[in-house]
Tab-separated table of C-alpha atoms in Angstrom:
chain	number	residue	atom	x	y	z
A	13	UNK	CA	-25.333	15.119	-12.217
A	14	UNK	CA	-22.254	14.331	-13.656
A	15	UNK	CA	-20.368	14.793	-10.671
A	16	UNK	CA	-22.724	12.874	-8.737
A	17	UNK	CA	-21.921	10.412	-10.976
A	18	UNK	CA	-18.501	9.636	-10.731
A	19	UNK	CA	-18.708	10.380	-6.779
A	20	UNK	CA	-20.656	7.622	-6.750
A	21	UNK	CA	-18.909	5.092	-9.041
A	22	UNK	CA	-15.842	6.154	-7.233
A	23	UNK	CA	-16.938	5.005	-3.789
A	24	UNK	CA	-18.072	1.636	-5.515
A	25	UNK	CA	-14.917	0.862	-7.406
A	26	UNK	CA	-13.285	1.583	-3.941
A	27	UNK	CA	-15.245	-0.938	-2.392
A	28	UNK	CA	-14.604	-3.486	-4.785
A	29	UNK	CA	-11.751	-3.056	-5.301
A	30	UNK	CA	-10.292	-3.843	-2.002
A	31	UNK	CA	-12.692	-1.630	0.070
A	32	UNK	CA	-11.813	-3.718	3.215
A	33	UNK	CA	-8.371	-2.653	3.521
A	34	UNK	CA	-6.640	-1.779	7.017
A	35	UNK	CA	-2.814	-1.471	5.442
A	36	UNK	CA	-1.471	-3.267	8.376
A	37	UNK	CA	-0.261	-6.684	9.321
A	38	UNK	CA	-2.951	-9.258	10.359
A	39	UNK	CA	-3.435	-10.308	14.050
A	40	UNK	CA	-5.796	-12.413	15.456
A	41	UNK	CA	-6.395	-16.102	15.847
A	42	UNK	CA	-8.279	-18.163	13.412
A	43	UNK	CA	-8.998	-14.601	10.485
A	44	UNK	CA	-6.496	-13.280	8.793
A	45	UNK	CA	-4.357	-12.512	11.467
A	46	UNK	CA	-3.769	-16.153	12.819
A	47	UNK	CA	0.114	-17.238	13.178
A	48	UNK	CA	0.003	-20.646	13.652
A	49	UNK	CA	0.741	-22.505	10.581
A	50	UNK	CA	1.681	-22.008	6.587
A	51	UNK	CA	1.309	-23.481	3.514
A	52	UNK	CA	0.685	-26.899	3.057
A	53	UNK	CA	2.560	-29.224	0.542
A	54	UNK	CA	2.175	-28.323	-2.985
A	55	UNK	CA	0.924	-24.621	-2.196
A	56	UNK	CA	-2.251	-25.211	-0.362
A	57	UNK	CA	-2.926	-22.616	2.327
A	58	UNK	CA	-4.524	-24.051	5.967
A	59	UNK	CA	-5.556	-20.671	6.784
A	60	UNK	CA	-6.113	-17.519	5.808
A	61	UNK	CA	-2.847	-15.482	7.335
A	62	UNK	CA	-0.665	-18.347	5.337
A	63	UNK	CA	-2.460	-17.196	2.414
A	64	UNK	CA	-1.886	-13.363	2.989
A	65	UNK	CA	1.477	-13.749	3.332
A	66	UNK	CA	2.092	-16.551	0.552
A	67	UNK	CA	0.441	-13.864	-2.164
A	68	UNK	CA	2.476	-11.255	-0.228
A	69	UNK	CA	5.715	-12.762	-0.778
A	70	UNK	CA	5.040	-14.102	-4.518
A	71	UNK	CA	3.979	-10.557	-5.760
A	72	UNK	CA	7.425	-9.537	-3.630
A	73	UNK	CA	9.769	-11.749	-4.913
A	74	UNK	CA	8.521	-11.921	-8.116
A	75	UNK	CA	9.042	-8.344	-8.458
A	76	UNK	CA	6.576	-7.616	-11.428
A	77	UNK	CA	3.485	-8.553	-12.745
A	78	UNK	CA	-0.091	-8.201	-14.816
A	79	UNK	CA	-3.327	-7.367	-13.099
A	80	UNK	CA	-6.750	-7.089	-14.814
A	81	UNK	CA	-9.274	-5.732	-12.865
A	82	UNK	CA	-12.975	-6.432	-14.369
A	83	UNK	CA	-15.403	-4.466	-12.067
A	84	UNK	CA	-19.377	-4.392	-12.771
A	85	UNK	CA	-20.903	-1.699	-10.931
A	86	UNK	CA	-24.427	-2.545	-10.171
A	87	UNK	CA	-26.249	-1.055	-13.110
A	88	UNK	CA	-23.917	1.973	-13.595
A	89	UNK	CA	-22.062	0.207	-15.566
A	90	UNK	CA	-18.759	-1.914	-16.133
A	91	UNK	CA	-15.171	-0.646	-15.705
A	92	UNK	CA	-11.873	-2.483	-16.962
A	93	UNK	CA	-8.360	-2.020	-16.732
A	94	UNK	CA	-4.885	-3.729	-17.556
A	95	UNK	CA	-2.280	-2.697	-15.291
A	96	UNK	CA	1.611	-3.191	-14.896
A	97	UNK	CA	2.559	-3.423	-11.952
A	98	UNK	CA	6.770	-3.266	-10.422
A	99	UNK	CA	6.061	-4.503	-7.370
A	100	UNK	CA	10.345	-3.283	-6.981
A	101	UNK	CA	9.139	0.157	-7.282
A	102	UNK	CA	6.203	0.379	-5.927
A	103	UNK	CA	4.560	1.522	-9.159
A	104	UNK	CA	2.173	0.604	-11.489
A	105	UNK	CA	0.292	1.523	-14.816
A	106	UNK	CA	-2.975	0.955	-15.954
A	107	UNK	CA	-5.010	1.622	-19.138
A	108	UNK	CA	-9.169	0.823	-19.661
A	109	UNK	CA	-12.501	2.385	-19.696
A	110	UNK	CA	-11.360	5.067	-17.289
A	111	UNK	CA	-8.478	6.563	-18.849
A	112	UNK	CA	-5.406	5.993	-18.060
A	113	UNK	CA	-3.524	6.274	-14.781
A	114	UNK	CA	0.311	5.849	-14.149
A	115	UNK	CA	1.219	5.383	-9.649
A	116	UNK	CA	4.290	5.939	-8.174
A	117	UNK	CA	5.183	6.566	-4.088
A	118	UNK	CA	5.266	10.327	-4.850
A	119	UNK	CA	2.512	10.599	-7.372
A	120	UNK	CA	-1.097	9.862	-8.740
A	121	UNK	CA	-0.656	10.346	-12.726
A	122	UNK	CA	-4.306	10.701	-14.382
A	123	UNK	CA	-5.322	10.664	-18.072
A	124	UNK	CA	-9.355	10.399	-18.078
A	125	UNK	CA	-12.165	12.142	-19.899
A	126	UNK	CA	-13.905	12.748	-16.269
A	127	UNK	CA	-10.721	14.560	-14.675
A	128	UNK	CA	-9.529	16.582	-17.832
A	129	UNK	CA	-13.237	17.777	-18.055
A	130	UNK	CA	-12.672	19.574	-14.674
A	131	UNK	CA	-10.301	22.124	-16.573
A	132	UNK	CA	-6.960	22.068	-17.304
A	133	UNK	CA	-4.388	23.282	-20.323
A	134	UNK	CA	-6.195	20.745	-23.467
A	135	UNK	CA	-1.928	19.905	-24.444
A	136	UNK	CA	-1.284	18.309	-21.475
A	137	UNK	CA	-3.567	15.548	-20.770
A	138	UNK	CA	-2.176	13.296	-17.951
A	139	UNK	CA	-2.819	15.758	-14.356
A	140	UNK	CA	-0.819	14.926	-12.148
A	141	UNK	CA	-2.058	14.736	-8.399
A	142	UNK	CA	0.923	14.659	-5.069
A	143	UNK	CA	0.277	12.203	-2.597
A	144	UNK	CA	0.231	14.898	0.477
A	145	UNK	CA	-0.923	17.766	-2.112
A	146	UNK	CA	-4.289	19.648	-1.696
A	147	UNK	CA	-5.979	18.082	-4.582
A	148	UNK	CA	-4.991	14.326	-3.301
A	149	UNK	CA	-8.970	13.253	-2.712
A	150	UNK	CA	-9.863	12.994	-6.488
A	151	UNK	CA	-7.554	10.339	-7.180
A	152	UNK	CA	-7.513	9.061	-3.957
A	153	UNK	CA	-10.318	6.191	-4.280
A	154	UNK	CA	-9.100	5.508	-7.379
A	155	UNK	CA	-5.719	4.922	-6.283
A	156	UNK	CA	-6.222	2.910	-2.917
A	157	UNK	CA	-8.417	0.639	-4.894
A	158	UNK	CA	-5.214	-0.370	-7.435
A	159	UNK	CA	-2.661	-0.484	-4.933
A	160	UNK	CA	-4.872	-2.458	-2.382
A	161	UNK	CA	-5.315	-5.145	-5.167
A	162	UNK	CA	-1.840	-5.647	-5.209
A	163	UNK	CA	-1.446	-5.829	-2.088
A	164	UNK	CA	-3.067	-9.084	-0.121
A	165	UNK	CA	-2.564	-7.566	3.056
A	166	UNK	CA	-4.783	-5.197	2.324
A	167	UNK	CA	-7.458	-7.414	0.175
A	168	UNK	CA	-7.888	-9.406	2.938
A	169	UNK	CA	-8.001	-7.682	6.576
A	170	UNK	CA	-8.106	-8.396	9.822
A	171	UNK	CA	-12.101	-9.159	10.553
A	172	UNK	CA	-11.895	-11.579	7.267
A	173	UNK	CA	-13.127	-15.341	8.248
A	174	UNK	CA	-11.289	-18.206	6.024
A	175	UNK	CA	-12.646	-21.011	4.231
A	176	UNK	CA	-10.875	-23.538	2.432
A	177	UNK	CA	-13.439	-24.483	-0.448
A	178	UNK	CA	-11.401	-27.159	-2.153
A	179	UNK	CA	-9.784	-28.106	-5.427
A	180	UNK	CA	-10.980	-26.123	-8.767
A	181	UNK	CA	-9.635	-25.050	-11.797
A	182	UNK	CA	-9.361	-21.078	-13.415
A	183	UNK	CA	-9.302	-21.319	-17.004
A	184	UNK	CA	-7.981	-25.058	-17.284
A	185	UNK	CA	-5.600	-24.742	-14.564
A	186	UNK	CA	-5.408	-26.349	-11.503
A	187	UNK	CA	-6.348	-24.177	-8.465
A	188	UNK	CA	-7.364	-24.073	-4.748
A	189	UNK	CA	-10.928	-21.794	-4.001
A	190	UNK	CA	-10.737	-20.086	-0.720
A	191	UNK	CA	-14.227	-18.231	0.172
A	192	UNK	CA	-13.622	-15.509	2.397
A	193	UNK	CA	-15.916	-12.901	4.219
A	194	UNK	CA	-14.930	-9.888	5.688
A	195	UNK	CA	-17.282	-8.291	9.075
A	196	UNK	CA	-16.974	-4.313	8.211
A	197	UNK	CA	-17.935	-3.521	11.188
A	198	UNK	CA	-15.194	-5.407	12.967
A	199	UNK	CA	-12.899	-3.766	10.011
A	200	UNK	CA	-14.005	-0.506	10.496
A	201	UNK	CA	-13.058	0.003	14.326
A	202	UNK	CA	-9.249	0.056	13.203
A	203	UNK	CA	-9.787	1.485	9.883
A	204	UNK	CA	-8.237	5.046	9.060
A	205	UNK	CA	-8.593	7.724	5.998
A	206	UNK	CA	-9.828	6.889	2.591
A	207	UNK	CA	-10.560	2.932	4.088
A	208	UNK	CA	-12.554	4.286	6.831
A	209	UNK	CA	-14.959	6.768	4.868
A	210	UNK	CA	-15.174	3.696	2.304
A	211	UNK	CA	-16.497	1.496	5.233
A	212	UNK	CA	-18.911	4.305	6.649
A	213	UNK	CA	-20.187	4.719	3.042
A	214	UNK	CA	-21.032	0.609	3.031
A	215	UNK	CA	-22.595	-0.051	6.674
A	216	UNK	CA	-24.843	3.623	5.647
A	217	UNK	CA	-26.133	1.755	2.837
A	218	UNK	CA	-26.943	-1.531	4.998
A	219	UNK	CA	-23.817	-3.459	3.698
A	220	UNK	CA	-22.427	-5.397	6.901
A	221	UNK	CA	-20.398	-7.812	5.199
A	222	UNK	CA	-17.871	-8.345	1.865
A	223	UNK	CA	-17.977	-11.868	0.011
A	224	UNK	CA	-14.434	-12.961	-1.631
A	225	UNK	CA	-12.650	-15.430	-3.425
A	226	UNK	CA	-9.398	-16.352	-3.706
A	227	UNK	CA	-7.825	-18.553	-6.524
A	228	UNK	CA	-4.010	-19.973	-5.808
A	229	UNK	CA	-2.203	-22.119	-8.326
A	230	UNK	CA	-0.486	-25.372	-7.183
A	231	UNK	CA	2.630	-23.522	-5.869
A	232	UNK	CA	0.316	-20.914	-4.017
A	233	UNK	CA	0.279	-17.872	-6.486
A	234	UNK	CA	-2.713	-15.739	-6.131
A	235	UNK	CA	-4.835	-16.857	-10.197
A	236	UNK	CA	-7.895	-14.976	-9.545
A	237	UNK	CA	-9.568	-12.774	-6.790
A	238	UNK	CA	-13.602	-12.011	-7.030
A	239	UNK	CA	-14.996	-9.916	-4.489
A	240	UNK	CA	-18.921	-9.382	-4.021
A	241	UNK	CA	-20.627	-5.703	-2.789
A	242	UNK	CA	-24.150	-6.529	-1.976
A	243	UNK	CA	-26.946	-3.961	-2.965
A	244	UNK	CA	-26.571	-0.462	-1.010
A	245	UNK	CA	-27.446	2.961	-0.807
A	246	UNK	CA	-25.356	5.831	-1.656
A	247	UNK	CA	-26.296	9.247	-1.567
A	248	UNK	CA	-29.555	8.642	-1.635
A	249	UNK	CA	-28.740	6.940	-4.644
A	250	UNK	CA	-29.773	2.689	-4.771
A	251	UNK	CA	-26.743	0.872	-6.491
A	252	UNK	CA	-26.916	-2.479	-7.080
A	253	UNK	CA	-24.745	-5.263	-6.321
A	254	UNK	CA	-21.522	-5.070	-7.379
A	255	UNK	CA	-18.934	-7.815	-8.484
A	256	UNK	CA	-14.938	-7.019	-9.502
A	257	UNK	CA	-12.881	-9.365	-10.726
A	258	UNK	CA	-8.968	-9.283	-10.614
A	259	UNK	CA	-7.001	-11.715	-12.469
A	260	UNK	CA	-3.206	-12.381	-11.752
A	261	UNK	CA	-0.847	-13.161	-14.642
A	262	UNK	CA	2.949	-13.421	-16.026
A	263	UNK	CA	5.070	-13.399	-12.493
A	264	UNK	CA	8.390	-12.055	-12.507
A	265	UNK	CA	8.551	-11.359	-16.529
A	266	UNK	CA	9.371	-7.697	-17.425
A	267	UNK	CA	6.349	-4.756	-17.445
A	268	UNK	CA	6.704	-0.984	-18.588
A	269	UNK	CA	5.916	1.398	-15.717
A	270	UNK	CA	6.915	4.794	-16.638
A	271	UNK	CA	5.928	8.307	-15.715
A	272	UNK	CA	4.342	10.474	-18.619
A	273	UNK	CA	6.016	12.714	-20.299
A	274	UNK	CA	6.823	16.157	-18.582
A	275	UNK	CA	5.674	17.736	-22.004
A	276	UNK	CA	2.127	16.174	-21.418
A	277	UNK	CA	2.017	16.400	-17.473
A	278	UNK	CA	0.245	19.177	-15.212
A	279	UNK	CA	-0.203	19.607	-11.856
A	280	UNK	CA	-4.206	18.989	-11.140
A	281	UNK	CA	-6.174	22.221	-10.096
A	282	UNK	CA	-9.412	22.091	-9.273
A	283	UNK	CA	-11.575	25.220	-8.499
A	284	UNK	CA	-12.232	25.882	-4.812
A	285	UNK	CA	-9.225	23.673	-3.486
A	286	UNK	CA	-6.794	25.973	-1.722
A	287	UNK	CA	-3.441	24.650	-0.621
A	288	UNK	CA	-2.958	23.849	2.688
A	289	UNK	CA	-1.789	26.169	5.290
């Protein structure tokens, strides 16, 4: 039961959390892949490409930032988690109801009650999980989730339709709403690995479609992103609807990413996986 569990939560948090990612650039007239135009005057996107790539170039140049992530699983419960991210590395740390977890290009760092249960030596609690190794699947929701919400290029795919919803305000501050709703099954035709099973998973359980919006302050920095999984079912399992909230704060002022310890670090085993070849 347990397991079924977290297999389940897993597949949610990876479809809120950026379920509708393709990891490539946008093409495509008048969705996310349209050309045509950029930001207008005082950091108001005119379409939803402008706005990919605006976000995409703030959390570039700005090289680091904070990202909360405030998911509520429908009626399994709520996750959170505060993350560093150094958008120059292509790392980034996070700590909440899950445990912690520490990603870099090479590796998945994990330091959670559900992943030390699965064995391991008690004095070294952070397992450590290689991108290409055998054992990469347990970490891997978990792990495109965070890096697709830093990444707007994958938040918001090709398949996406863009709305301008107006003037608003996130937490006294002046902001632009965007609504934007992403066609899985247009997604899913280009779609590939951990993405692709994600979207399966959703159109199985009768979700066609993903409901998000997009906060941008007045010079077009991505505030606040809240993304909406209607009911589904999973595994036989009914989940209900599912909301996940990531916030955006502090651009460009100094985080701590750093790898654990190699004291407190070993490499994930899990009965049953064999290495490949």
């Amino acid at each position: 039961m347990r397991r079924t569990s977290i297999a389940v939560c897993t597949v949610a948090l990876t479809a809120t959390l950026g379920g509708c990612a393709l990891g490539q650039d946008p093409a495509g007239s008048g969705e996310a892949g349209s050309s045509d135009s950029g930001a207008q005057q005082g950091g108001v996107y005119d379409d939803l490409t402008s706005l990919v790539s605006g976000a995409s170039q703030t959390m570039s140049e700005n090289n680091s930032y904070k990202l909360s992530i405030d998911a509520t699983l429908g009626g399994s419960g709520e996750i959170r988690s505060d993350c560093d991210v150094d958008a120059a590395k292509s790392a980034m740390s996070c700590t909440g109801t899950t445990g912690e977890i520490v990603l870099t290009p090479e590796y998945t760092y994990m330091n959670s009650p559900q992943v030390n249960a699965l064995g391991g030596d008690p004095a070294k609690p952070w397992a450590r999980i290689g991108k290409d190794g055998p054992a990469a699947a347990v970490g891997g929701a978990q792990t495109a989730a965070l890096s697709e919400a830093s990444d707007f290029r994958k938040l918001l795919p090709e398949g996406s339709q863009f709305t301008q919803a107006g003037p608003d305000t996130v937490d006294g501050r002046q902001a632009t709403r965007y609504e934007v709703v992403t066609d899985l099954n247009q997604v899913i035709a280009s779609a590939e690995g951990i993405a692709k099973q994600s979207y399966e998973v959703l159109l199985q359980g009768g979700v066609t479609e993903i409901k998000q919006t997009v906060w941008a302050d007045e010079q077009g920095r991505p505030m606040k992103v809240e993304q909406i999984t209607p009911p589904m079912n999973v595994m036989g399992t009914q989940v209900g609807e599912s909301t996940t909230t990531l916030t955006y704060s502090d651009w460009g002022k100094p985080v701590n990413v750093t790898e654990p310890d190699a004291s407190q670090v070993r490499d994930f085993e899990m009965p049953g996986l064999q290495p490949p070849g």
